[in-house]
CSV table of C-alpha atoms in Angstrom, one decimal:
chain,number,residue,atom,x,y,z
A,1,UNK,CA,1.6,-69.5,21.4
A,2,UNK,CA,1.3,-71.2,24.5
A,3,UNK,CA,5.3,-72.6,24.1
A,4,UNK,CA,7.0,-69.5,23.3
A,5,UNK,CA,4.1,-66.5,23.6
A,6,UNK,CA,4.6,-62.9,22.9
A,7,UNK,CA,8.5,-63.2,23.2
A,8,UNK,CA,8.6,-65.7,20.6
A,9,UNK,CA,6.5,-64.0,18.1
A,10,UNK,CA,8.4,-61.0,18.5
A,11,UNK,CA,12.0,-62.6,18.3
A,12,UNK,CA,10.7,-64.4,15.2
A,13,UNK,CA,9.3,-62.0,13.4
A,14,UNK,CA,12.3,-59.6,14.0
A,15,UNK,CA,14.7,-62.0,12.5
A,16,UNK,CA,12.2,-62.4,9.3
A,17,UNK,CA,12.5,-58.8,8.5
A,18,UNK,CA,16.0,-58.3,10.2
A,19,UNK,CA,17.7,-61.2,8.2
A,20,UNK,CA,15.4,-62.4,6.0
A,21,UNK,CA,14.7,-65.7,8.2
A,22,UNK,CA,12.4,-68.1,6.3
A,23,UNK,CA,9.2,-68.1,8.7
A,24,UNK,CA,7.4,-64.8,7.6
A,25,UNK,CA,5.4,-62.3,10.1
A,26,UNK,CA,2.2,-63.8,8.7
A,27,UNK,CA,2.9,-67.4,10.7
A,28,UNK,CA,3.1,-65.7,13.8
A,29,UNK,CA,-0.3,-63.8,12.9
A,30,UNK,CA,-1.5,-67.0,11.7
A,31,UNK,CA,-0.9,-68.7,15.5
A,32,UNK,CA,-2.1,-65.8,17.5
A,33,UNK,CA,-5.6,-66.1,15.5
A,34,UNK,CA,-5.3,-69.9,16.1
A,35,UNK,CA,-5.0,-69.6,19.6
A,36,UNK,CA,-8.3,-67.8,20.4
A,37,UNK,CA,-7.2,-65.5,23.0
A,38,UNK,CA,-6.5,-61.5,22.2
A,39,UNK,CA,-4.9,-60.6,19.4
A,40,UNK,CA,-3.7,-57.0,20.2
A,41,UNK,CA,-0.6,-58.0,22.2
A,42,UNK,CA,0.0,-60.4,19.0
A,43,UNK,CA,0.0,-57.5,16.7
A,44,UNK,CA,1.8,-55.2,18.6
A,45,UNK,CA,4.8,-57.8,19.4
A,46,UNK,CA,4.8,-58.5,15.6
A,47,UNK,CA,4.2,-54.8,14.3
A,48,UNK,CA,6.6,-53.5,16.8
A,49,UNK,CA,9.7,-56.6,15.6
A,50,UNK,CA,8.9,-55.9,11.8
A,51,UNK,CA,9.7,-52.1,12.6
A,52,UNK,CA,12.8,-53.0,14.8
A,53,UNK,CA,14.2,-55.8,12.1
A,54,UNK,CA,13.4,-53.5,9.1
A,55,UNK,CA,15.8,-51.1,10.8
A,56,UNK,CA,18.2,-53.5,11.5
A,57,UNK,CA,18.3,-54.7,8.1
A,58,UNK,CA,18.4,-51.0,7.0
A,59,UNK,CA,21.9,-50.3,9.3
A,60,UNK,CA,23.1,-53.7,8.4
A,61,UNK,CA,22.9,-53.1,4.4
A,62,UNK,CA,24.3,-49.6,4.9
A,63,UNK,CA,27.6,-50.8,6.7
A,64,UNK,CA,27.8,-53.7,3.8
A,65,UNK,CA,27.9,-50.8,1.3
A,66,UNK,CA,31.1,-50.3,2.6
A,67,UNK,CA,32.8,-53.5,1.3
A,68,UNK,CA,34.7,-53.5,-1.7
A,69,UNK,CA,32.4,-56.4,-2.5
A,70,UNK,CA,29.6,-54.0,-3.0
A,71,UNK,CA,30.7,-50.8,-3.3
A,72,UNK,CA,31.5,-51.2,-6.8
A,73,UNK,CA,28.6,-52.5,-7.8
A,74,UNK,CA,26.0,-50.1,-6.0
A,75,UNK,CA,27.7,-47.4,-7.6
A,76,UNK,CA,27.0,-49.0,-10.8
A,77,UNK,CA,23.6,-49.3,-10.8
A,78,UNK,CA,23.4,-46.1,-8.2
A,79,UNK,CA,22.2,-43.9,-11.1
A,80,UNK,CA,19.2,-45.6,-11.9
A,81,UNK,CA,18.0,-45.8,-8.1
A,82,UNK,CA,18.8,-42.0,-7.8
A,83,UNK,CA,17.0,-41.2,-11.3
A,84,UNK,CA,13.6,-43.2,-9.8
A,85,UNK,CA,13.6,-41.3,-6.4
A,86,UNK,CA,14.6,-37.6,-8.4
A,87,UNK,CA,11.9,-38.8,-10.6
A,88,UNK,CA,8.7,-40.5,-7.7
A,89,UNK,CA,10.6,-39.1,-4.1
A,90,UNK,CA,8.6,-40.6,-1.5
A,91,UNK,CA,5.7,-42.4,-4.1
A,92,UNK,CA,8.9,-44.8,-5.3
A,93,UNK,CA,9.3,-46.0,-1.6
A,94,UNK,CA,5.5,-46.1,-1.0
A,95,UNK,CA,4.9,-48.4,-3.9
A,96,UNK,CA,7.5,-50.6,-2.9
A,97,UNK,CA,6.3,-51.2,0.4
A,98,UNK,CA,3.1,-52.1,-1.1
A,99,UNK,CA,4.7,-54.5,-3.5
A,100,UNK,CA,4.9,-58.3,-3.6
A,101,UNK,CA,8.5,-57.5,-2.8
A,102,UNK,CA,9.7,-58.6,1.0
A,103,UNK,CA,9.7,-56.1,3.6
A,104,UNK,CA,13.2,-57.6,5.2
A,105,UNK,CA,14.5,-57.7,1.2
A,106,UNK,CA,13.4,-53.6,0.9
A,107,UNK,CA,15.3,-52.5,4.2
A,108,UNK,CA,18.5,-54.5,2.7
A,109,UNK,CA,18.1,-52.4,-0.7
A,110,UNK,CA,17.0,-49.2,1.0
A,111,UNK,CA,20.7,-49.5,3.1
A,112,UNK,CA,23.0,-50.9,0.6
A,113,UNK,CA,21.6,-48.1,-1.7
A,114,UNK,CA,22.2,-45.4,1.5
A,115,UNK,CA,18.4,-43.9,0.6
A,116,UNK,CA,17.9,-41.0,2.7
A,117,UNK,CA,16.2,-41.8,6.1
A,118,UNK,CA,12.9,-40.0,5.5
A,119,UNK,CA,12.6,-42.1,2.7
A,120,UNK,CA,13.3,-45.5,4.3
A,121,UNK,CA,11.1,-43.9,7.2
A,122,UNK,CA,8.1,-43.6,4.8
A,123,UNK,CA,8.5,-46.9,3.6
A,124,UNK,CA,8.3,-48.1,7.5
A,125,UNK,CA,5.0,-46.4,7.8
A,126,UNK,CA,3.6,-48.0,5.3
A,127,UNK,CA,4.6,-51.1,7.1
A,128,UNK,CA,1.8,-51.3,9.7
A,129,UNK,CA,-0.9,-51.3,7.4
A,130,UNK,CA,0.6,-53.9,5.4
A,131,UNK,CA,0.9,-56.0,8.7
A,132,UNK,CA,-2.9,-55.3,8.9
A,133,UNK,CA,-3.9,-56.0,5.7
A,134,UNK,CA,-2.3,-59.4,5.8
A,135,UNK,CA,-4.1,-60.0,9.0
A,136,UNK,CA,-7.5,-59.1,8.3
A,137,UNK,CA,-6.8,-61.6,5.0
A,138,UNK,CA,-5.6,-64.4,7.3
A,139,UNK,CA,-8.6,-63.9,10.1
A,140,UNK,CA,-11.1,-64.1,7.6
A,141,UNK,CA,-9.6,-66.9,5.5
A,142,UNK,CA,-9.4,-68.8,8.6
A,143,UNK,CA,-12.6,-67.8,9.9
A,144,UNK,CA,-13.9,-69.5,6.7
């Protein structure tokens, strides 16, 4: 906190969930509760990256569907991911963002798979919660 502050929370949690960068949001949550000052800042900076990578990871994916290299295997498997979201709509999206699955690994599939923005925007939504959830687990486990 005190070396790279707000910026560096926010640059390193936006290339967790932008590129799937090793050091997950939680760190970051992890050293804003560690360093005893105000944690809204924190979880703005780190709320606000996840949303920004998660897109980014989103656009990214979608102009990777373009490559031979995975075009022709999208199209493959495309009718079972279209069968789940005829079948669940927005529930399919909202259960995967709840999901042990990585937010930054979601956005990828949710571009390469071109889902429809209103469904990828539900998933984001549900984001912020999880952020929270994972927060309120890591305060009290540390306050422990």
């Amino acid at each position: 906190m005190d070396r790279f502050g707000l910026a560096g929370m926010f640059v390193g949690t936006f290339l967790a969930d932008a590129f799937s960068f090793p050091i997950p949001p939680q760190f970051y949550m992890l050293t804003a509760i560690t360093s005893g000052g105000s944690q809204v800042a924190p979880l703005i900076a780190i709320s606000t990256a996840s949303l920004v990578g998660g897109c980014t990871g989103y656009r990214l994916a979608g102009r990777l569907a373009r490559l031979r290299l995975f075009a022709a295997r999208i199209e493959r498997t495309r009718p079972r991911i279209d069968r789940l979201f005829e079948r669940y709509g927005h529930w399919a999206i909202a259960i995967g963002s709840i999901s042990p699955i990585p937010f930054s690994m979601l956005c990828y599939l949710s571009g390469l798979y071109r889902i429809p923005l209103r469904y990828f925007l539900t998933m984001v939504l549900f984001r912020v919660p999880r952020l929270l959830l994972f927060y309120a687990l890591i305060r009290a486990g540390w306050s422990q």
